[in-house]
Coordinates of C-alpha atoms in Angstrom, one line a residue:
M73 CA 110.1 281.4 214.0
N74 CA 111.4 283.0 217.1
V75 CA 115.1 283.7 216.6
M76 CA 115.6 285.6 220.0
P77 CA 116.6 282.3 221.8
L78 CA 119.3 281.5 219.1
L79 CA 120.7 285.2 219.2
L80 CA 120.8 285.1 223.1
L81 CA 122.7 281.7 223.0
V82 CA 125.2 283.0 220.3
A83 CA 125.8 286.4 222.0
G84 CA 125.9 285.0 225.5
S85 CA 128.2 282.0 224.7
A86 CA 130.5 284.4 222.6
G87 CA 130.7 286.8 225.5
V88 CA 131.6 284.1 228.2
A89 CA 134.2 282.7 225.7
G90 CA 135.8 286.1 225.4
L91 CA 135.8 286.6 229.1
A92 CA 137.5 283.0 229.5
R93 CA 140.5 284.4 227.7
R94 CA 141.3 286.6 230.6
T95 CA 141.0 283.9 233.2
P96 CA 143.1 280.7 233.8
V97 CA 139.9 278.7 233.4
P98 CA 139.5 276.9 230.0
A99 CA 136.8 278.3 228.2
P100 CA 134.7 274.9 227.7
L101 CA 134.5 274.9 231.5
L102 CA 133.4 278.3 232.0
L103 CA 130.9 277.9 229.2
V104 CA 129.4 274.9 230.7
A105 CA 129.3 276.6 234.1
A106 CA 127.7 279.6 232.7
G107 CA 125.1 277.3 230.8
L108 CA 124.3 275.5 234.0
G109 CA 123.8 278.9 236.0
A110 CA 121.8 280.5 233.2
S111 CA 119.5 277.4 233.0
Y112 CA 117.7 278.5 236.2
L113 CA 117.4 282.2 235.6
P114 CA 113.9 283.4 235.0
G115 CA 113.0 284.1 231.4
I116 CA 115.7 281.9 229.8
P117 CA 114.0 279.5 227.3
D118 CA 114.3 275.8 227.2
Y119 CA 117.0 274.8 224.9
T120 CA 116.5 271.2 224.0
L121 CA 119.4 269.6 222.0
N122 CA 117.6 268.4 218.6
P123 CA 119.9 265.6 217.2
H124 CA 118.5 266.4 213.7
I125 CA 120.2 269.7 214.1
V126 CA 123.4 269.0 216.1
L127 CA 124.5 266.0 214.2
P128 CA 124.2 267.2 210.6
L129 CA 124.5 271.1 211.1
L130 CA 126.9 271.5 214.1
L131 CA 129.2 268.5 213.9
P132 CA 130.3 268.7 210.3
P133 CA 131.7 272.2 210.4
L134 CA 133.5 271.5 213.7
L135 CA 135.1 268.4 212.5
H136 CA 135.9 270.0 209.2
T137 CA 137.6 272.8 211.1
A138 CA 139.7 270.3 213.0
A139 CA 140.6 268.3 209.9
L140 CA 141.8 271.3 208.1
E141 CA 144.1 272.1 210.8
A142 CA 145.3 268.4 211.5
S143 CA 148.3 267.1 209.7
Y144 CA 147.8 264.3 207.3
L145 CA 151.5 263.2 207.6
D146 CA 151.6 263.2 211.3
L147 CA 148.1 261.3 211.5
R148 CA 149.5 258.6 209.0
A149 CA 152.7 258.4 211.1
N150 CA 150.4 257.6 214.4
L151 CA 147.8 255.5 212.6
R152 CA 148.1 252.7 214.9
P153 CA 147.6 254.5 218.3
V154 CA 144.8 256.7 216.7
G155 CA 143.0 253.7 215.4
L156 CA 143.2 251.8 218.7
L157 CA 141.8 254.7 220.5
S158 CA 139.1 255.9 218.0
V159 CA 137.8 252.4 217.1
G160 CA 139.2 249.8 219.7
Y161 CA 138.7 252.0 222.9
V162 CA 135.1 253.3 221.7
L163 CA 133.8 249.6 221.2
F164 CA 135.6 248.5 224.5
A165 CA 134.2 251.4 226.4
T166 CA 130.5 250.6 225.0
L167 CA 130.6 247.0 226.3
A168 CA 132.3 248.1 229.7
V169 CA 129.8 251.0 230.5
G170 CA 126.9 248.9 229.1
Y171 CA 127.6 245.9 231.0
A172 CA 128.3 247.7 234.3
A173 CA 125.0 249.8 233.9
Y174 CA 123.4 246.4 233.3
L175 CA 124.6 245.1 236.7
V176 CA 123.8 248.3 238.7
V177 CA 120.5 249.6 237.6
P178 CA 117.6 246.9 238.4
G179 CA 115.6 246.0 235.5
L180 CA 117.6 247.7 232.8
P181 CA 117.6 245.5 229.8
L182 CA 121.3 244.7 228.6
T183 CA 120.5 246.2 225.1
A184 CA 119.5 249.5 226.6
A185 CA 122.5 249.5 228.7
L186 CA 124.5 249.1 225.6
V187 CA 122.8 252.1 224.1
L188 CA 124.0 254.1 227.0
G189 CA 127.5 252.6 226.5
A190 CA 127.7 253.7 223.0
V191 CA 126.4 257.1 223.8
V192 CA 129.1 257.9 226.4
A193 CA 131.9 256.1 224.7
P194 CA 133.4 258.7 222.4
P195 CA 135.6 261.5 223.7
D196 CA 134.5 264.7 222.3
A197 CA 136.2 266.4 219.2
V198 CA 135.4 270.0 220.5
A199 CA 136.3 269.2 224.1
A200 CA 139.7 267.5 223.2
T201 CA 140.9 270.1 220.8
A202 CA 139.7 273.1 222.8
I203 CA 141.6 271.9 225.9
A204 CA 144.8 270.5 224.3
R205 CA 145.2 273.5 222.3
R206 CA 145.8 275.7 225.5
L207 CA 147.9 273.1 227.2
G208 CA 151.1 272.9 225.2
L209 CA 151.2 269.0 225.2
P210 CA 154.1 267.2 223.4
H211 CA 153.3 267.2 219.7
R212 CA 152.7 263.4 219.5
I213 CA 150.2 263.2 222.3
T214 CA 148.3 266.3 220.7
T215 CA 148.2 264.5 217.4
I216 CA 147.0 261.3 218.9
L217 CA 144.2 263.0 220.7
Q218 CA 143.1 265.0 217.6
G219 CA 143.4 261.9 215.5
E220 CA 141.1 260.1 217.8
S221 CA 138.6 262.8 218.2
L222 CA 138.3 263.1 214.4
V223 CA 137.2 259.5 214.0
N224 CA 135.7 258.1 217.3
D225 CA 132.3 259.6 216.5
A226 CA 131.8 257.6 213.5
T227 CA 132.4 254.4 215.7
A228 CA 130.2 255.5 218.5
I229 CA 127.3 256.3 216.1
T230 CA 127.7 252.9 214.3
A231 CA 127.8 251.0 217.6
Y232 CA 124.7 253.2 218.9
K233 CA 122.7 252.4 215.8
V234 CA 123.3 248.5 216.3
A235 CA 122.6 248.5 220.0
L236 CA 119.5 250.7 219.3
A237 CA 118.2 248.5 216.8
A238 CA 118.5 245.5 219.5
A239 CA 117.0 247.7 222.1
L240 CA 113.9 248.6 219.8
G241 CA 113.3 244.9 218.9
T242 CA 114.0 245.4 215.4
G243 CA 116.7 242.7 215.7
A244 CA 120.6 243.0 215.0
T245 CA 122.8 240.1 215.2
W246 CA 126.7 240.2 215.6
G247 CA 127.1 239.6 212.0
E248 CA 124.7 242.3 211.0
G249 CA 126.4 244.7 213.5
L250 CA 129.8 244.0 211.9
K251 CA 128.3 244.4 208.4
E252 CA 126.7 247.7 209.3
F253 CA 130.1 248.8 210.8
A254 CA 131.9 247.9 207.7
V255 CA 129.5 249.7 205.6
A256 CA 129.4 252.7 207.6
S257 CA 133.3 253.1 208.0
L258 CA 134.5 252.0 204.5
G259 CA 131.5 253.6 202.8
G260 CA 132.2 257.0 204.8
V261 CA 136.1 256.9 203.7
G262 CA 134.9 256.0 200.3
V263 CA 132.6 259.0 199.9
G264 CA 135.3 261.1 201.2
L265 CA 137.8 259.7 198.6
V266 CA 135.2 260.3 195.8
L267 CA 134.5 263.9 196.8
M268 CA 137.9 265.2 197.8
V269 CA 139.6 265.6 194.4
P270 CA 136.6 267.1 192.5
L271 CA 136.1 269.6 195.4
H272 CA 139.5 270.5 195.3
W273 CA 139.7 270.8 191.6
L274 CA 136.6 273.0 191.7
R275 CA 138.3 275.3 194.2
R276 CA 141.2 275.7 192.1
R277 CA 139.0 276.6 189.2
L278 CA 137.4 279.4 191.1
R279 CA 140.8 280.9 192.1
E280 CA 139.9 284.2 190.5
S281 CA 137.2 284.6 192.9
A282 CA 138.2 284.2 196.7
L283 CA 134.5 284.9 197.8
L284 CA 133.1 282.0 195.7
E285 CA 135.9 279.7 196.8
N286 CA 135.1 280.4 200.5
T287 CA 131.4 280.0 200.0
L288 CA 132.2 276.7 198.6
S289 CA 134.3 276.1 201.7
L290 CA 131.5 276.7 203.9
L291 CA 129.3 274.2 202.1
I292 CA 132.0 271.4 201.7
P293 CA 131.4 269.7 205.2
F294 CA 127.6 269.6 205.0
T295 CA 127.9 268.2 201.3
A296 CA 130.4 265.5 202.4
Y297 CA 128.3 264.5 205.4
A298 CA 124.9 264.6 203.8
A299 CA 126.3 262.7 200.7
A300 CA 127.6 259.8 202.9
E301 CA 124.6 259.7 205.3
Q302 CA 122.2 259.5 202.1
V303 CA 124.0 256.1 201.0
G304 CA 123.9 254.9 204.6
A305 CA 127.8 255.4 205.3
S306 CA 129.6 257.5 207.9
G307 CA 129.0 261.2 207.4
V308 CA 131.7 261.9 210.1
L309 CA 134.4 259.9 208.1
A310 CA 133.4 261.5 204.9
V311 CA 133.9 265.0 206.3
V312 CA 137.3 264.0 207.9
V313 CA 138.6 262.4 204.7
V314 CA 137.7 265.6 202.7
G315 CA 139.1 268.0 205.4
L316 CA 142.4 266.2 205.6
Y317 CA 142.7 266.2 202.0
L318 CA 142.0 270.0 201.4
G319 CA 144.0 271.1 204.3
H320 CA 147.0 269.1 202.9
R321 CA 146.6 270.7 199.6
S322 CA 145.7 274.2 200.7
W323 CA 148.9 275.5 199.5
Q324 CA 147.3 275.2 195.8
V325 CA 144.6 277.7 196.3
D326 CA 145.0 281.5 196.0
F327 CA 146.7 283.3 198.7
E328 CA 143.6 285.7 199.2
T329 CA 141.5 282.6 199.5
R330 CA 143.6 281.1 202.2
L331 CA 143.7 284.3 204.3
Q332 CA 140.1 284.6 203.8
E333 CA 139.3 281.0 204.7
E334 CA 141.5 280.9 207.9
A335 CA 139.5 284.0 209.2
V336 CA 136.0 282.6 208.3
W337 CA 136.9 279.2 209.8
K338 CA 138.2 280.5 213.0
M339 CA 134.9 282.6 213.3
V340 CA 132.7 279.8 212.7
S341 CA 134.8 277.3 215.0
F342 CA 134.5 280.1 217.7
V343 CA 131.0 280.6 217.5
L344 CA 130.0 277.0 217.4
E345 CA 132.3 275.8 220.1
S346 CA 131.0 278.4 222.4
A347 CA 127.5 277.6 221.6
V348 CA 128.1 274.0 222.0
F349 CA 129.6 274.0 225.4
A350 CA 126.9 276.5 226.6
L351 CA 124.2 274.3 225.3
I352 CA 125.8 271.3 227.5
G353 CA 125.2 273.4 230.6
L354 CA 121.7 274.6 229.3
Q355 CA 120.3 271.0 229.3
L356 CA 120.2 270.6 233.0
P357 CA 116.4 271.4 233.5
V358 CA 115.5 269.3 230.5
V359 CA 117.5 266.2 231.9
L360 CA 116.1 266.6 235.3
R361 CA 112.6 267.0 234.2
G362 CA 110.8 263.5 234.2
L363 CA 113.5 261.2 236.2
G364 CA 110.2 259.8 237.4
E365 CA 110.6 256.3 238.8
F366 CA 114.3 257.0 239.8
S367 CA 115.0 258.9 243.1
T368 CA 117.7 261.7 243.0
A369 CA 119.9 259.6 245.3
Q370 CA 119.5 256.5 243.0
A371 CA 120.2 258.4 239.8
L372 CA 123.3 260.2 241.4
G373 CA 124.5 256.6 242.6
Y374 CA 124.3 255.3 239.1
A375 CA 126.0 258.5 237.7
A376 CA 129.0 257.8 239.9
V377 CA 129.3 254.4 238.8
V378 CA 129.0 255.1 235.1
F379 CA 131.6 258.0 235.6
G380 CA 134.1 255.7 237.3
V381 CA 133.7 253.1 234.6
V382 CA 134.2 255.6 231.9
V383 CA 137.3 256.9 233.6
L384 CA 138.7 253.3 234.5
A385 CA 137.7 251.6 231.2
R386 CA 140.0 254.3 229.4
Y387 CA 142.9 253.6 231.4
A388 CA 142.4 249.8 231.1
W389 CA 142.4 250.3 227.3
V390 CA 145.2 253.0 226.9
F391 CA 147.9 251.1 229.0
P392 CA 147.8 247.9 227.1
A393 CA 147.3 249.5 223.9
T394 CA 150.5 251.6 224.5
Y395 CA 152.8 248.7 225.6
L396 CA 151.4 245.6 224.1
P397 CA 152.2 246.5 220.5
R398 CA 155.8 247.4 221.5
L399 CA 156.1 244.1 223.5
L400 CA 155.0 242.0 220.5
S401 CA 156.7 243.9 217.6
A402 CA 160.4 244.5 217.2
R403 CA 159.7 246.9 214.5
I404 CA 157.6 249.1 216.6
R405 CA 160.3 249.1 219.2
T406 CA 162.8 250.3 216.6
R407 CA 160.8 252.6 214.6
E408 CA 159.2 254.6 217.6
P409 CA 160.8 256.3 220.5
D410 CA 160.5 254.9 224.0
T411 CA 157.3 255.8 225.8
T412 CA 157.2 256.5 229.4
W413 CA 154.2 255.8 231.6
K414 CA 153.6 259.7 231.8
A415 CA 152.2 259.7 228.2
P416 CA 149.4 257.2 228.7
V417 CA 148.5 258.8 231.9
V418 CA 147.8 262.1 230.1
V419 CA 146.1 260.5 227.4
G420 CA 143.9 258.3 229.7
W421 CA 142.9 261.4 231.6
A422 CA 142.1 263.5 228.5
G423 CA 139.0 261.6 227.7
M424 CA 136.3 264.4 228.3
R425 CA 132.9 264.0 226.8
G426 CA 130.8 266.6 225.0
V427 CA 127.8 267.6 223.0
V428 CA 127.8 264.6 220.7
S429 CA 127.1 262.2 223.4
L430 CA 124.2 264.5 224.6
A431 CA 122.8 264.8 221.1
I432 CA 123.0 261.0 220.5
A433 CA 121.3 260.5 223.8
F434 CA 118.4 262.8 222.7
S435 CA 117.9 260.9 219.6
V436 CA 116.9 257.7 221.7
P437 CA 113.4 257.3 220.7
A438 CA 110.5 257.4 223.4
T439 CA 109.0 253.9 222.3
V440 CA 110.3 250.5 221.2
H441 CA 109.1 248.5 218.4
D442 CA 106.0 247.1 220.0
G443 CA 104.9 250.4 221.2
G444 CA 106.0 250.3 224.7
P445 CA 108.2 253.0 226.4
F446 CA 112.0 252.8 225.8
P447 CA 113.5 251.3 228.9
A448 CA 114.7 253.9 231.4
R449 CA 115.1 256.7 228.6
T450 CA 115.2 259.5 231.2
L451 CA 117.9 257.7 233.1
V452 CA 119.9 257.3 230.0
L453 CA 119.8 261.1 229.4
F454 CA 120.5 261.9 233.0
L455 CA 123.6 259.5 233.0
T456 CA 124.8 261.0 229.7
F457 CA 124.5 264.5 231.1
T458 CA 126.2 263.7 234.3
T459 CA 129.1 261.9 232.6
V460 CA 129.7 264.8 230.2
I461 CA 129.6 267.3 233.0
G462 CA 131.7 265.0 235.2
T463 CA 134.5 264.6 232.6
L464 CA 134.6 268.1 231.6
V465 CA 134.8 269.4 235.1
V466 CA 136.8 266.8 236.8
Q467 CA 139.3 265.8 234.3
G468 CA 139.4 269.4 232.5
L469 CA 140.0 271.1 235.7
T470 CA 142.7 268.7 236.8
L471 CA 144.5 268.1 233.5
P472 CA 146.7 271.1 233.4
P473 CA 147.9 270.5 236.9
L474 CA 148.6 266.9 236.1
I475 CA 150.7 267.7 233.1
R476 CA 152.7 270.3 235.1
A477 CA 153.1 267.7 238.0
L478 CA 154.4 265.1 235.4
R479 CA 156.7 267.7 234.0
L480 CA 155.9 266.4 230.3
P481 CA 158.5 268.1 228.0
A482 CA 157.0 271.0 226.1
P483 CA 157.6 271.4 222.4
D484 CA 161.0 272.6 221.9
A485 CA 160.2 276.3 220.6
Q486 CA 164.1 276.9 219.8
A487 CA 164.3 273.8 217.8
E488 CA 161.2 274.6 216.0
T489 CA 162.5 278.1 215.2
L490 CA 165.8 276.7 214.1
A491 CA 163.9 274.4 211.7
E492 CA 161.7 277.1 210.3
A493 CA 164.8 279.4 209.8
Q494 CA 166.4 276.5 207.8
A495 CA 163.4 275.9 205.6
Q496 CA 162.9 279.7 205.0
N497 CA 166.6 279.9 203.9
E498 CA 166.2 277.1 201.5
A499 CA 163.1 278.5 200.0
S500 CA 164.6 282.0 199.7
R501 CA 167.5 280.8 197.9
A502 CA 165.3 279.0 195.3
A503 CA 163.3 282.1 195.0
E504 CA 166.5 284.1 194.4
A505 CA 167.6 281.6 191.6
R506 CA 164.3 281.8 190.1
L507 CA 164.5 285.7 190.2
D508 CA 167.9 285.7 188.5
A509 CA 166.6 283.3 185.8
L510 CA 163.5 285.5 185.1
L511 CA 165.5 288.6 184.9
Q512 CA 167.6 287.3 182.3
D513 CA 164.6 287.4 179.9
E514 CA 164.2 290.8 178.3
R515 CA 160.4 290.6 178.8
N516 CA 161.1 290.8 182.7
A517 CA 163.4 293.7 182.4
L518 CA 163.2 295.8 185.7
P519 CA 165.0 299.0 186.7
G520 CA 167.8 298.3 189.3
P521 CA 165.9 299.6 192.3
L522 CA 162.9 297.3 191.8
A523 CA 165.0 294.3 191.3
D524 CA 166.8 295.1 194.5
R525 CA 163.7 295.6 196.2
L526 CA 162.6 292.1 195.1
R527 CA 165.8 290.8 196.6
S528 CA 165.5 292.7 199.8
V529 CA 162.1 291.2 200.4
L530 CA 163.7 287.8 200.0
E531 CA 166.5 288.8 202.5
R532 CA 164.0 290.2 205.0
R533 CA 162.1 286.7 205.0
R534 CA 165.2 284.9 205.3
N535 CA 166.5 286.9 208.3
A536 CA 163.2 287.2 210.0
V537 CA 163.1 283.8 211.7
W538 CA 166.9 284.0 212.8
E539 CA 166.0 287.1 214.6
R540 CA 163.8 285.1 216.8
L541 CA 166.7 283.3 218.3
G542 CA 168.2 286.5 219.4
A543 CA 168.5 287.9 222.9
A544 CA 165.7 289.8 224.4
N545 CA 165.5 293.6 224.7
E546 CA 167.0 294.3 228.2
V547 CA 164.7 297.4 228.8
T548 CA 161.5 295.9 227.5
G549 CA 162.0 292.3 227.5
E550 CA 160.7 292.0 223.9
S551 CA 162.4 290.0 221.3
A552 CA 163.6 291.8 218.1
D553 CA 160.8 290.1 216.5
D554 CA 158.2 291.7 219.0
T555 CA 159.6 295.1 218.6
Y556 CA 159.8 294.9 214.8
R557 CA 156.0 294.0 214.9
R558 CA 155.2 296.7 217.4
L559 CA 157.1 299.6 215.4
A560 CA 155.6 298.3 212.1
R561 CA 152.0 298.4 213.7
E562 CA 152.7 301.9 215.0
M563 CA 153.9 303.2 211.6
I564 CA 150.8 301.7 209.9
D565 CA 148.6 303.3 212.4
A566 CA 150.1 306.5 211.8
E567 CA 149.4 306.1 207.9
R568 CA 145.7 304.8 208.7
R569 CA 144.9 308.0 210.6
V570 CA 146.2 310.2 207.7
F571 CA 143.9 308.3 205.2
V572 CA 140.8 308.9 207.5
E573 CA 141.5 312.7 208.0
L574 CA 142.1 313.0 204.3
R575 CA 138.6 311.3 203.5
D576 CA 137.1 313.4 206.2
A577 CA 138.4 316.4 204.6
R578 CA 137.1 315.3 201.2
R579 CA 140.5 315.2 199.6
I580 CA 139.8 311.6 198.8
D581 CA 136.6 309.7 198.7
D582 CA 135.5 306.5 200.8
E583 CA 136.2 304.0 198.0
M584 CA 139.9 305.3 197.6
M585 CA 140.3 305.2 201.3
R586 CA 139.2 301.6 201.5
T587 CA 141.6 300.6 198.7
L588 CA 144.5 302.3 200.7
L589 CA 143.4 300.9 204.0
R590 CA 143.2 297.5 202.5
R591 CA 146.8 297.7 201.3
L592 CA 147.8 298.7 204.8
D593 CA 145.9 295.6 206.2
L594 CA 147.9 293.3 203.8
E595 CA 151.0 295.2 205.0
E596 CA 150.2 294.8 208.7
A597 CA 149.4 291.1 208.3
A598 CA 152.7 290.5 206.5
A599 CA 154.6 292.3 209.2
Y600 CA 152.6 290.2 211.8
R601 CA 153.6 286.9 210.1
E602 CA 157.1 287.5 209.0
G603 CA 158.7 289.6 211.6
P604 CA 161.8 291.8 211.1
S605 CA 164.4 291.7 208.6

């Protein structure tokens, strides 16, 4: 097996993603552009998306990472808009795009057109999260977009299976389609509910070994996905349910596990996201090869129609889904704040497509049930590719200026800091009361300086957040928080250099140096997270 193409993909995409951090261009767009350019370089191998690899091996960890970072409570509070987008919109887009393609492409059967509709219907989890993360959107809009991207793949994959069965000639009635959708969705949620508690219990039982816990953490999304798919349920939903539960209960695992897990999943997410967007661009030669009966002008005309329908169908769904429930329900009007027209405009324009659509498109079989060729399969691939590229480039590039033009309110950083300070104050008082109670027991007797040190740690944490509300340094422009962290890192760097010099002078051995450096690493992490006293 030649691993060089894989190494080139990972190294190249990681390098481009790192470069993107120094530019105003979002990383997904730069990666797609780099992939497009690289696809024509001599010596670059063909990177054909294999759905048997992308769906079970790339999708679960990406969804799991997003689910771990999502807020179960926020998603539950926004269940209606998330459900309307992740289920209702995907089905609506499947029908709208499918029927439009059926009308404009001569000889394309409606069943094959609906396959195309299901393929391009779901906005991509990676694209939505990666771009929204950088834009500083209002909290509720971000929650809705993340929640939609977590669930909509399951809806699209199920709709695709139903449409494909009809296109292949194996038969699929509306009743059968609804049954398959119910089995996939309820089954996926059910598998997730069955697995989440024992998996969390097992993680807690392994709390003495952070290495084992994080090994288990890496296996969890693949286990949930495979278990659900094995029984004909939605692996996507199983992964999401398990990830939301584990993220909600993450405070119950050991601190070392949490620190390692955060670093591990950030690395996995960075590598996979980078490779995924680069793969999209690298598909161009594969997609263009074999357009056959369709001329370039015809294919581009069809692509413009499909792209337009994708964009318009989202607005045709988002605005009624935003205002009709409020119009029909007094409870919703009372419970939810007023929604201006700006929010649905942003949500409607944030429907970028991604690698999941391409992976599903590549899974379309070459032949139908009677052995004949699948109608316009190469055109389906081309239209999927152009829709993905079009939404990423057109919507991805224009979304930031659109948000700035609309002047959407950014999250109130001062209010968030104030809430954090109040929460820390309550927690510190509870910890201080617990310390007083423990010190009354003779078994917990401590010399006065050590007891005072414990209290000073509490005081430092309590004061740290309040310092962030203070004025900036007139000379450097830094906040007290920033200055504290910088000085703490300078002190720790000085200690670190001494430990290395002592090792080089053979006054301490390497094992002792690594132990001392690890303590400094933890101190530096604490200084970075907590801020000043």
